[in-house]
Coordinates of C-alpha atoms in Angstrom, one line a residue:
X283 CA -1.7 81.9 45.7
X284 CA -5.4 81.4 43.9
X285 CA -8.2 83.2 45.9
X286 CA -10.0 79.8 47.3
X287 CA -6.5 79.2 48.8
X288 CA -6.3 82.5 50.6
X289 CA -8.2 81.4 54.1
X290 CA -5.9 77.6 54.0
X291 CA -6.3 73.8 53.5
X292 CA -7.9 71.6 55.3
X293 CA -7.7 67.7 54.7
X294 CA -10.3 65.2 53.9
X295 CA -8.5 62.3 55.0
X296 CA -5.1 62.4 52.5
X297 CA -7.3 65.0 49.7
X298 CA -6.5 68.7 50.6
X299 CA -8.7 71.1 49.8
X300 CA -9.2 75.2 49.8
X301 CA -11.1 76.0 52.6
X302 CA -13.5 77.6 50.3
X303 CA -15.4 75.0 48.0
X304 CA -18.5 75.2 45.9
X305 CA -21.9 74.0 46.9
X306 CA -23.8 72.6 43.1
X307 CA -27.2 72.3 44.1
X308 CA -28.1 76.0 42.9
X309 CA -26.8 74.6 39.4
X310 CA -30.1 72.9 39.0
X311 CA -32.3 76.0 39.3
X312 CA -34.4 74.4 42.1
X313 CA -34.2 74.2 46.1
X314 CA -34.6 71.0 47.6
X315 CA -37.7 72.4 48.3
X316 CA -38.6 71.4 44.5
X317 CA -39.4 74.9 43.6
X318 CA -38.3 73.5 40.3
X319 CA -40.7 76.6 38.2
X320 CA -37.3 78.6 37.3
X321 CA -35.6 78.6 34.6
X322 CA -32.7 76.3 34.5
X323 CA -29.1 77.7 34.0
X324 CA -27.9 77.1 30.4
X325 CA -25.5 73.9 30.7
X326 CA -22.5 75.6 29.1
X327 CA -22.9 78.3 31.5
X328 CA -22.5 76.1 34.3
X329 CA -19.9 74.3 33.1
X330 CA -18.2 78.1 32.3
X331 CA -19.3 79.0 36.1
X332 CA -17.3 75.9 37.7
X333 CA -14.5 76.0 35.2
X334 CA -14.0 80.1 36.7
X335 CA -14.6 78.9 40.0
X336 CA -11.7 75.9 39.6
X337 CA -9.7 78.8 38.0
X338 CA -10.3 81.0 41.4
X339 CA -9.1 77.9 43.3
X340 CA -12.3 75.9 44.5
X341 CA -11.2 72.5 44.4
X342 CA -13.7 70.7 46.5
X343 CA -17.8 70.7 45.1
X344 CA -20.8 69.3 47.2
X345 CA -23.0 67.4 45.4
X346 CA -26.0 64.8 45.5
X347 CA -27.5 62.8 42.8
X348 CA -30.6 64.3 44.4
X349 CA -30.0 67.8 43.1
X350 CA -31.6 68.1 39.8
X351 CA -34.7 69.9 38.5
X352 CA -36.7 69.1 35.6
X353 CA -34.0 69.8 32.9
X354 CA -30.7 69.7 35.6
X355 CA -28.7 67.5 36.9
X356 CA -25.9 68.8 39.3
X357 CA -23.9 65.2 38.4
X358 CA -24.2 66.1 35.0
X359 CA -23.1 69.6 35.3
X360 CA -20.1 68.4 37.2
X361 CA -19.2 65.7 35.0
X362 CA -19.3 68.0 31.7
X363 CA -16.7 70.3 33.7
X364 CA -14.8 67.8 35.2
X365 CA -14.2 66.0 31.7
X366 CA -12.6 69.3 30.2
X367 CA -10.4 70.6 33.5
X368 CA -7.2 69.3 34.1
X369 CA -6.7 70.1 37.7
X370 CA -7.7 67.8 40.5
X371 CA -11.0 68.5 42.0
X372 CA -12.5 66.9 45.3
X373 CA -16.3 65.9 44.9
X374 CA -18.4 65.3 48.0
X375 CA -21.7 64.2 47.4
X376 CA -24.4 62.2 50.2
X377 CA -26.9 59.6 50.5
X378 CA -29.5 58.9 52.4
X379 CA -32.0 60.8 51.4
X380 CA -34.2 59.0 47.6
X381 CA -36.1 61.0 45.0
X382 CA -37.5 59.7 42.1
X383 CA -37.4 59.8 38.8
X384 CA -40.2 62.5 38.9
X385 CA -38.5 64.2 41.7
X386 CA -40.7 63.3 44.2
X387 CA -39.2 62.5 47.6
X388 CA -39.1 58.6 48.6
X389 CA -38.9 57.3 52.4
X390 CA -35.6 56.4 54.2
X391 CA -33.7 54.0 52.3
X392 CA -32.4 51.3 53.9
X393 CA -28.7 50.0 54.2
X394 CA -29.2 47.2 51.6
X395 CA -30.2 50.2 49.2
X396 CA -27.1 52.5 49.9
X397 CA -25.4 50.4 47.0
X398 CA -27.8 52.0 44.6
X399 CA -27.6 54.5 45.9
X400 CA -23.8 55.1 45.7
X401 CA -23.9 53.4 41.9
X402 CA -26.4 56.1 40.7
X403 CA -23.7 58.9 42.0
X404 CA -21.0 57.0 40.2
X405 CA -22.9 56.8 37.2
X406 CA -23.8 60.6 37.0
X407 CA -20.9 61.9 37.5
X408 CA -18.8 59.3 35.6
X409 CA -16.1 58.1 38.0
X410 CA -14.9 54.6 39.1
X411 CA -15.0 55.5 42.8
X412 CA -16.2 58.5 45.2
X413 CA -13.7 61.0 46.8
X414 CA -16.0 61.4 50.0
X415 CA -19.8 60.1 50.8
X416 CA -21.6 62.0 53.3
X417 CA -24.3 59.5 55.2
X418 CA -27.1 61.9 55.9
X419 CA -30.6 60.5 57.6
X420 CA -33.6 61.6 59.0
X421 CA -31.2 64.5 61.2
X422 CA -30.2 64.8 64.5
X423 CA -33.2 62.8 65.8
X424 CA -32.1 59.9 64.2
X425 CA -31.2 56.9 66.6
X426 CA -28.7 55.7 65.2
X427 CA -26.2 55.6 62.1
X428 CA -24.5 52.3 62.8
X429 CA -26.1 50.4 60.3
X430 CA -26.5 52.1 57.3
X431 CA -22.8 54.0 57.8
X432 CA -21.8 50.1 58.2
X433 CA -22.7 49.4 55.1
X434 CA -20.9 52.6 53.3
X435 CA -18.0 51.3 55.1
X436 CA -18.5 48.0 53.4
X437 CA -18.4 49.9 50.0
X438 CA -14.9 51.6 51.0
X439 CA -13.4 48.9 51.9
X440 CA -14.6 47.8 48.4
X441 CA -13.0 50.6 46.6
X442 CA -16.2 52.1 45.5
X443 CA -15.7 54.9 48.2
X444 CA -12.8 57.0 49.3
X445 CA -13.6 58.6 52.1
X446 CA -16.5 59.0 54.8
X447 CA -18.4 61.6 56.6
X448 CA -21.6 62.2 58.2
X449 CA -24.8 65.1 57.7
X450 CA -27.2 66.7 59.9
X451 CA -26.0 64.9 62.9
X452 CA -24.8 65.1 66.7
X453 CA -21.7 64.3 68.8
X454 CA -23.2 61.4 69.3
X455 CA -23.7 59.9 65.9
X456 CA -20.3 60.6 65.4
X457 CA -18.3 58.9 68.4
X458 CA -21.0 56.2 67.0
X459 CA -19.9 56.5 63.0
X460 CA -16.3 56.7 63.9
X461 CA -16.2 52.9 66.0
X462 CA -17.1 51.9 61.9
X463 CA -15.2 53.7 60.0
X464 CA -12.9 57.3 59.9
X465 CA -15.2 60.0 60.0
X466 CA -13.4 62.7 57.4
X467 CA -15.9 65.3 57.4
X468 CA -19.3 66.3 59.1
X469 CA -21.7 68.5 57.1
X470 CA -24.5 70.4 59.7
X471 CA -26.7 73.7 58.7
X472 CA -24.9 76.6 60.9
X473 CA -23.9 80.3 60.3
X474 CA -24.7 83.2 62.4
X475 CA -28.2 82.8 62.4
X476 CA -28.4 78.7 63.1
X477 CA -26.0 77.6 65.9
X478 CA -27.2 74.5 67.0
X479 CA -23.6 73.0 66.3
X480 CA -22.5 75.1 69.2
X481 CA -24.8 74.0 72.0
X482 CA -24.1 70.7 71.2
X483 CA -20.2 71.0 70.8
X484 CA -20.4 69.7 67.8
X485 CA -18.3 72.4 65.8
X486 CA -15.1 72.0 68.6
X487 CA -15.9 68.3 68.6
X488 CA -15.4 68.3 65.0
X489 CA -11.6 70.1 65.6
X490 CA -10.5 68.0 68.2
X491 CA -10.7 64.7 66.2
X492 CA -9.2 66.4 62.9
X493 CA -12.7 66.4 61.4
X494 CA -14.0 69.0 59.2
X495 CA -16.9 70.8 59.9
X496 CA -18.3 71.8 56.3
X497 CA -21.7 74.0 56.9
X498 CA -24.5 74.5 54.5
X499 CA -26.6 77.4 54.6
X500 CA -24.2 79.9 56.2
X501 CA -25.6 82.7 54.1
X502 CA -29.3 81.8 53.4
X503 CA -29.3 81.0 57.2
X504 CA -32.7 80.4 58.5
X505 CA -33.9 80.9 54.6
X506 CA -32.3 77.6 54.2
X507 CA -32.7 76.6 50.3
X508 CA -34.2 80.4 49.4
X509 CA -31.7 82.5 48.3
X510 CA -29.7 84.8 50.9
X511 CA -32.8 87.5 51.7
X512 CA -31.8 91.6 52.3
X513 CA -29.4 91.6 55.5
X514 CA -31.2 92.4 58.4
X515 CA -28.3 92.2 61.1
X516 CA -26.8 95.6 61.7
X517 CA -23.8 94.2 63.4
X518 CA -22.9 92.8 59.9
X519 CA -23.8 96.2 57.3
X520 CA -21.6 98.0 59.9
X521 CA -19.3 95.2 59.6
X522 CA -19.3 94.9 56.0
X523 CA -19.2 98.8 55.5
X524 CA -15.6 98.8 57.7
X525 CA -13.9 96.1 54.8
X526 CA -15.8 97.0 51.9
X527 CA -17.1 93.7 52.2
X528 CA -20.7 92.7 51.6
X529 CA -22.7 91.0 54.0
X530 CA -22.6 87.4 52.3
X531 CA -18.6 87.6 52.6
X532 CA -18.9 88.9 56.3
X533 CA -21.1 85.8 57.0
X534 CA -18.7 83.0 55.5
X535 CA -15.5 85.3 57.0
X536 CA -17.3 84.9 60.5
X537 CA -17.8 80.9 59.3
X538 CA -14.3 80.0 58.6
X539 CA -13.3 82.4 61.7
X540 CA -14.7 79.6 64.0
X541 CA -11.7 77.2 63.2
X542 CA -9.5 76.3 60.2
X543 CA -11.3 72.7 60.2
X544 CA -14.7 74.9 59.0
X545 CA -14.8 74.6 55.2
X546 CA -17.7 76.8 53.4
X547 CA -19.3 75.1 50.5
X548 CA -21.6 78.7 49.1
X549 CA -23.4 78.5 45.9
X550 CA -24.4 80.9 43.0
X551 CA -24.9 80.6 39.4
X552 CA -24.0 84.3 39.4
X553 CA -20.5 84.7 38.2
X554 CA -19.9 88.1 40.6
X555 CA -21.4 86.5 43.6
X556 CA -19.0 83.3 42.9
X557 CA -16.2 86.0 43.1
X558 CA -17.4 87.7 46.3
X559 CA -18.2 84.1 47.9
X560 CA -14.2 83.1 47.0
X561 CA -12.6 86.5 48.4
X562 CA -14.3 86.3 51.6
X563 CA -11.1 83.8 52.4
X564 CA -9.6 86.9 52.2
X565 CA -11.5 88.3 55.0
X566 CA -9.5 89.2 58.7
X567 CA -11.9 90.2 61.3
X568 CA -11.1 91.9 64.0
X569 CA -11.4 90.3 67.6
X570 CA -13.2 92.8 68.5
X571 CA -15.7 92.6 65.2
X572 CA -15.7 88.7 66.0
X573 CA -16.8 89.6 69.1
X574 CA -19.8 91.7 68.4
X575 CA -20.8 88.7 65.9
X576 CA -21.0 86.0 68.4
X577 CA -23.0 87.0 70.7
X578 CA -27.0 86.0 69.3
X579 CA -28.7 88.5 67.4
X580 CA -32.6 89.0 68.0
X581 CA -32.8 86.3 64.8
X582 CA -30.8 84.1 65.9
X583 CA -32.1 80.6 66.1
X584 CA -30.3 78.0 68.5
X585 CA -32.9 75.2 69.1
X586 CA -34.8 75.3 65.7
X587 CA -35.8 72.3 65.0
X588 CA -33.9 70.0 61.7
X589 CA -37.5 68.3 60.3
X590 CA -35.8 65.1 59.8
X591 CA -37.2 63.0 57.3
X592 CA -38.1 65.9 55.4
X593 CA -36.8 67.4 51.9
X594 CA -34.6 69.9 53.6
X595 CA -32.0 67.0 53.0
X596 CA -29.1 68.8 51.4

């Protein structure tokens, strides 16, 4: 059994995956923030860092042909390690959210424009259709998704598009999305430290209707696109201390804990983190431990607000 496979599979509609993917947007050395100033990962590095992590196991990576920097293109990246790998691979990637060519960020497209959209991601990343398009919008706020998942659901039943699935939304949205189209995946920030998919149900919503619940930022937390700060929750160093585990693994180990229909999609370029991100599959908390985890920490933040329409589109 490879690593990624030790916490279980999940399906996205008939592709079954390792519960533990690989989130790319890291790969382009900028946040969506588009602090873009560092220096980009060397391109056969990358492609070295996702061949080890399709050697580990990870075969499903979260993508957008919005993540790039300056000299980086996640796309690209992928479609450089896709070309030389053998093994089958499950690429998610969204629309919704537009920059352009200079990286700047661009209103909300509208349905007619999801086509480009959906082209450009073909293009990049050198494929004849998409595996799984995530719809993501202005977040939670948003009214509704009916018309623009329409017209995605007009482009699978084309054959440019796989599978569906939905970001930063609520119940809601969902029960909306699904009338359209199967709903294979939903993709929300949550982790210890951001639980708004629990007070709105969203997370056992998600299980009930087969759906997997893929969160995004279940390290960083409330750091959102910064890198995963110094731990400040003594519940998880103590944690951490009693498996030899570090505090990142604890976090994803509490993650996939909340159902096997929660996938974790961590990023790194750092080949040892990549590692430690994988093994955390391999982490059994107690009930106990899980426990002490789920009730809110001093930091935790329920009702923080998404900033729809913003560039924290991931």
């Amino acid at each position: 059994m490879s690593a990624a496979a030790a916490a279980g599979t999940w399906k996205l509609g008939d592709l079954e995956v390792n519960r533990i993917g690989y989130g790319a947007m890291r790969l382009t050395g900028n946040g969506m923030m588009g602090n873009s100033d560092g220096t980009p990962i060397d391109r056969d590095v990358a492609v070295g860092l996702l061949h080890s992590a399709f050697e580990q196991g990870v075969n499903h990576v979260d993508t957008a042909a919005f993540y790039f920097s300056p000299l980086r293109s996640a796309n690209e990246l992928i479609n450089r390690a896709l070309s030389s790998w053998s093994g089958d691979v499950v690429v998610v990637t969204k629309v919704g959210p537009a920059r352009d060519s200079s990286g700047e960020w661009l209103y909300a497209v509208r349905p007619d424009q999801l086509r480009g959209q959906v082209e450009e991601n073909l293009r990049q990343l050198g494929r004849d259709h998409l595996d799984v398009v995530n719809l993501r919008l202005g977040g939670p706020r948003t009214a509704s998704v009916a018309e623009h998942f329409g017209a995605l659901a007009e482009l699978r039943e084309a054959g440019l598009i796989r599978h569906l699935g939905l970001s930063a939304v609520l119940p809601g949205h969902v029960a909306e999305a699904q009338k359209i189209a199967p709903v294979v995946c939903v993709q929300n920030s949550y982790g210890l430290d951001w639980r708004r998919a629990d007070e709105s149900g969203l997370v056992d919503l998600c299980g009930e209707q087969g759906i997997a619940f893929v969160p995004f930022f279940a390290v960083s937390g409330v750091r959102r696109e910064a890198a995963a700060g110094q731990e400040h929750d003594a519940r998880v160093h103590s944690i951490a201390r009693a498996h030899h585990a570090t505090p990142a693994q604890v976090r994803l180990a509490w993650t996939l804990h909340r159902g096997p229909h929660v996938l974790a999609i961590p990023g790194t370029t750092n080949p040892a983190h990549l590692a430690e991100n994988i093994a955390a599959g391999t982490l059994r908390l107690t009930e106990e431990e899980l426990a002490a985890l789920d009730k809110p920490d001093e930091g935790t933040v329920s009702s923080f607000p998404e900033q729809p329409g913003s560039a924290q589109a991931v």
